[in-house]
Coordinates of C-alpha atoms in Angstrom, one line a residue:
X1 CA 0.0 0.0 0.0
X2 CA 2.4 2.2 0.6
X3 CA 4.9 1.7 -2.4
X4 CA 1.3 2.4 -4.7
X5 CA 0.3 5.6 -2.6
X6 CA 4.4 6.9 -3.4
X7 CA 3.7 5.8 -7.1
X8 CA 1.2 7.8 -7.0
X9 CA 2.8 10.6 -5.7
X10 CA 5.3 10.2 -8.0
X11 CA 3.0 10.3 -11.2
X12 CA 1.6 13.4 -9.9
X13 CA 4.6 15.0 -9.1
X14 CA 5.3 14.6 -13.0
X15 CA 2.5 15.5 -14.1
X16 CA 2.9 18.7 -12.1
X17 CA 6.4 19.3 -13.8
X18 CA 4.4 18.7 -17.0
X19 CA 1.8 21.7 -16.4
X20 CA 4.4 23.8 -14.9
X21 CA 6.7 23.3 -18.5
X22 CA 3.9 23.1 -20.8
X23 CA 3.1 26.7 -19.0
X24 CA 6.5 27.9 -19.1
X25 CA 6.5 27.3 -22.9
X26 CA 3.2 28.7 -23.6
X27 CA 4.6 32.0 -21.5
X28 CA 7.5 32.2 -23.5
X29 CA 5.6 31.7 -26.8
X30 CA 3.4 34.3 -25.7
X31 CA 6.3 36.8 -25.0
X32 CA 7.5 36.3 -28.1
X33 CA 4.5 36.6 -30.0
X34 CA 4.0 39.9 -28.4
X35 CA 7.7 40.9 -28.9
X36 CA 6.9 40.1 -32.9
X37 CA 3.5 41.9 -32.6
X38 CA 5.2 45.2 -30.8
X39 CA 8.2 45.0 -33.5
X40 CA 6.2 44.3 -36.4
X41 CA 5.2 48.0 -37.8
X42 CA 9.3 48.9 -37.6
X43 CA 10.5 45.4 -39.4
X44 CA 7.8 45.8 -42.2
X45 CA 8.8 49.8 -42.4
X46 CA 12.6 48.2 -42.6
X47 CA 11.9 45.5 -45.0
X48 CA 10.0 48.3 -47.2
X49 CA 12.3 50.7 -47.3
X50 CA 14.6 48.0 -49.1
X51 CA 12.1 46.9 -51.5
X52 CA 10.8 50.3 -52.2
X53 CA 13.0 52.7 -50.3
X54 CA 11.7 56.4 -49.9
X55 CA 14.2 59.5 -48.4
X56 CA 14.7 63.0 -49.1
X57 CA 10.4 63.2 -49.0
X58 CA 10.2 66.6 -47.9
X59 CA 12.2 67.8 -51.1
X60 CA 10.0 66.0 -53.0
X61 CA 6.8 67.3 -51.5
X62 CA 8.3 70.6 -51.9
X63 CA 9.2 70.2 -55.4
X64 CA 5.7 68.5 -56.2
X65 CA 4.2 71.6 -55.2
X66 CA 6.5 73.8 -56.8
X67 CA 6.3 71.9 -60.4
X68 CA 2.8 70.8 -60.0
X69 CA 3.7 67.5 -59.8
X70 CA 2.7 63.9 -58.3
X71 CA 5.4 63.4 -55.3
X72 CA 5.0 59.7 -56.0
X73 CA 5.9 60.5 -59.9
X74 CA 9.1 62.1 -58.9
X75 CA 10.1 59.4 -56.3
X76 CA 9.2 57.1 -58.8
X77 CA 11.7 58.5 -61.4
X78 CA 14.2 58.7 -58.5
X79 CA 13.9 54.9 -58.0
X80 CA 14.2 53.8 -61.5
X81 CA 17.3 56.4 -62.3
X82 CA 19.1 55.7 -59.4
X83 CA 16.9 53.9 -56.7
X84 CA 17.8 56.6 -54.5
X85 CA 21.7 56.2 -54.2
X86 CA 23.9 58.7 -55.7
X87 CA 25.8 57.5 -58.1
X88 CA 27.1 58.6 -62.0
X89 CA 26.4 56.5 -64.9
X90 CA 29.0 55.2 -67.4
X91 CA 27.2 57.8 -69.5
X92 CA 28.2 60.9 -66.5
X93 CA 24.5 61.1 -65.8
X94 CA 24.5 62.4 -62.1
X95 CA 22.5 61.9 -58.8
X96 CA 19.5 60.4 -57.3
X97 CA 17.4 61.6 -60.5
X98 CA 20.9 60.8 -63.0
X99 CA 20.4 63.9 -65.0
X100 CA 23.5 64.9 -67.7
X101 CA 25.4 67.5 -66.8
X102 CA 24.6 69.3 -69.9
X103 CA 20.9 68.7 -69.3
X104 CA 21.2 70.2 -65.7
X105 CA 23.1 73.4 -67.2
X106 CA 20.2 73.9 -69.5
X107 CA 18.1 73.5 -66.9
X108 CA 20.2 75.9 -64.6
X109 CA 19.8 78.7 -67.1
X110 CA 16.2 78.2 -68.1
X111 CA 14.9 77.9 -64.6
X112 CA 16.7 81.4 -63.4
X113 CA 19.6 79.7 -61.5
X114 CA 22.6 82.4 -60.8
X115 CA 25.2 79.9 -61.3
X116 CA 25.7 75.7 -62.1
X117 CA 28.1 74.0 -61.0
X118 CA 28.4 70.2 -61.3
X119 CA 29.5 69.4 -58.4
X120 CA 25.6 70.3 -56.9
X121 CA 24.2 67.2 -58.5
X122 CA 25.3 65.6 -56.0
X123 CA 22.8 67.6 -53.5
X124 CA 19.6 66.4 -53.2
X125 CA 17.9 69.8 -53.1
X126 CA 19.7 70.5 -56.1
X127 CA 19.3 67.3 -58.1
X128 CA 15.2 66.9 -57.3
X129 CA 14.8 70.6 -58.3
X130 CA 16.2 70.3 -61.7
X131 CA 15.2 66.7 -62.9
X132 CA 11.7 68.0 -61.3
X133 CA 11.7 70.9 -63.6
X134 CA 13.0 69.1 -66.4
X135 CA 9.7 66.8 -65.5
X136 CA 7.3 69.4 -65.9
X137 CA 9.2 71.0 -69.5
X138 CA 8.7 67.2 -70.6
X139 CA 4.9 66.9 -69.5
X140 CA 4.3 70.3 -71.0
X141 CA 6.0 69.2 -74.7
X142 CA 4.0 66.6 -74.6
X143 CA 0.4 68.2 -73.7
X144 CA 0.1 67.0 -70.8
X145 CA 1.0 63.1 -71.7
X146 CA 2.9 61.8 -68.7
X147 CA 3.4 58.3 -70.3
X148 CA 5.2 60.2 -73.1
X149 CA 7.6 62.4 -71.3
X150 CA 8.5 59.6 -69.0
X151 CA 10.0 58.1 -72.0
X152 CA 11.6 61.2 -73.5
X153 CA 12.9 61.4 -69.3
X154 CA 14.5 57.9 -70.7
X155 CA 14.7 58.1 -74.8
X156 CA 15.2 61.9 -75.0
X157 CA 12.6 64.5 -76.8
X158 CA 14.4 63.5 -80.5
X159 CA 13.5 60.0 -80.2
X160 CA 10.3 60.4 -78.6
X161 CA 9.3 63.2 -80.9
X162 CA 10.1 60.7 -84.0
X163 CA 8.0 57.9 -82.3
X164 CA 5.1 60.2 -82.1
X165 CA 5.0 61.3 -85.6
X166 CA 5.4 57.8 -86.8
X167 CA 2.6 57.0 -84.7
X168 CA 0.5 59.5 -86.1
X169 CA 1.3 59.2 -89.7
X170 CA 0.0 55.3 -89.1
X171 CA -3.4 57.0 -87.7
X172 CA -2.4 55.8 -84.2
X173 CA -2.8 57.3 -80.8
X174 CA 1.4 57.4 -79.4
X175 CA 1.4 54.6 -76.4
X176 CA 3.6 52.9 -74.2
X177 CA 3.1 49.9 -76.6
X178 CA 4.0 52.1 -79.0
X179 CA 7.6 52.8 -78.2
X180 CA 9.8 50.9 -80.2
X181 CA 13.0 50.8 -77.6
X182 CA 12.6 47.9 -75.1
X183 CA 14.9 49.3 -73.0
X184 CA 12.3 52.7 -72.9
X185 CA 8.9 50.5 -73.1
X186 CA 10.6 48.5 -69.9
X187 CA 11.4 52.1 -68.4
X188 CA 8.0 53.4 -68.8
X189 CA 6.2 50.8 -67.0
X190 CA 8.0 50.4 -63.9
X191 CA 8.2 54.3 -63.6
X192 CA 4.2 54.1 -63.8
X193 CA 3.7 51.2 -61.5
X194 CA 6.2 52.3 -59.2
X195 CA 4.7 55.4 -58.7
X196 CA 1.6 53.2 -57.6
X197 CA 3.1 51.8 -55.2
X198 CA 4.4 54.8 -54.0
X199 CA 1.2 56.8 -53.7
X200 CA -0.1 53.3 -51.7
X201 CA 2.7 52.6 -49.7
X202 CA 3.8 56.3 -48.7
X203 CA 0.7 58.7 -48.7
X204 CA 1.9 60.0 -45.3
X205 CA 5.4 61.2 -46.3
X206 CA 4.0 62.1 -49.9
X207 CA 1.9 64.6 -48.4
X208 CA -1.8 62.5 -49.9
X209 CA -3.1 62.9 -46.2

């Protein structure tokens, strides 16, 4: 009798271990479920600015404005030219928008600038402003057709000009399909779908609300 009543202490002894560790684990896994759940907004925010980084959003609101603009058009420009990392292309195109140094001169002169110096493509301020404005000159060309001065952005106005009157002397409306340089055609989409994905994924820092 009393070697079955210390069994049986014995059994629920373990069995009291058991709780007390199946607990334990189910504490822990609740700690670390909350952990995840507290750290979540800041890992996704992390993750996304990788995938679809976003800086310098106060120079774009402020140039939006200025060049009546969409923000999420300029960022997305920024992204495809240079995914916001200065850099110069094997061509010298400079910056976060990777705008020719010639280009940015024009620009410099046409836009009222008192001096232009190269060297200022490498400032934000500076670079956003002047592939901004060049933005708006292409838009305007091009009556207001955003899909075709993304492509000039990419082509140039000589090229795109030429695909436009081709276009029309076939009766057709110019179009992304349209554009007869992969390279550009490729170009012109992500611009637009990137600048999506801006608008949803950034309407805060774009200034949309």
């Amino acid at each position: 009798m009393a070697a079955r009543r210390t069994a049986l202490r014995e059994a629920g002894r373990r069995r009291r271990q058991r709780r007390r560790r199946g607990l334990a684990i189910l504490g822990v896994a609740a700690l670390v479920g909350l952990a995840v759940w507290i750290a979540w907004p800041a890992v996704n925010h992390a993750v996304h600015q990788i995938e679809l980084p976003l800086h310098h959003a106060d120079i774009i609101r402020q140039q939006a404005r200025a060049k009546h603009l969409d923000p999420a058009l300029i960022a997305a420009v920024i992204y495809a030219e240079s995914k916001f990392r200065q850099q110069t292309s094997s061509a010298g195109a400079q910056g976060l928008m990777q705008l020719l140094p010639g280009t940015a001169e024009a620009i410099a002169r046409r836009s009222g600038a008192t001096r232009f110096n190269v060297a200022d493509l490498g400032t934000p301020q500076v670079n956003i402003s002047y592939g901004s404005y060049y933005l708006r000159l292409l838009i305007d060309h091009y009556s207001g057709d955003v899909t075709l001065a993304i492509a000039a952005y990419n082509a140039g106005e000589a090229n795109v000009d030429r695909w436009v009157a081709a276009a029309r002397r076939e009766g057709q409306p110019p179009s992304e399909a349209s554009i007869p340089f992969s390279e550009t055609r490729a170009y012109v989409h992500k611009v637009l779908s990137v600048q999506r994905d801006y608008r949803a994924s950034y309407p805060r820092e774009l200034g949309y609300r």
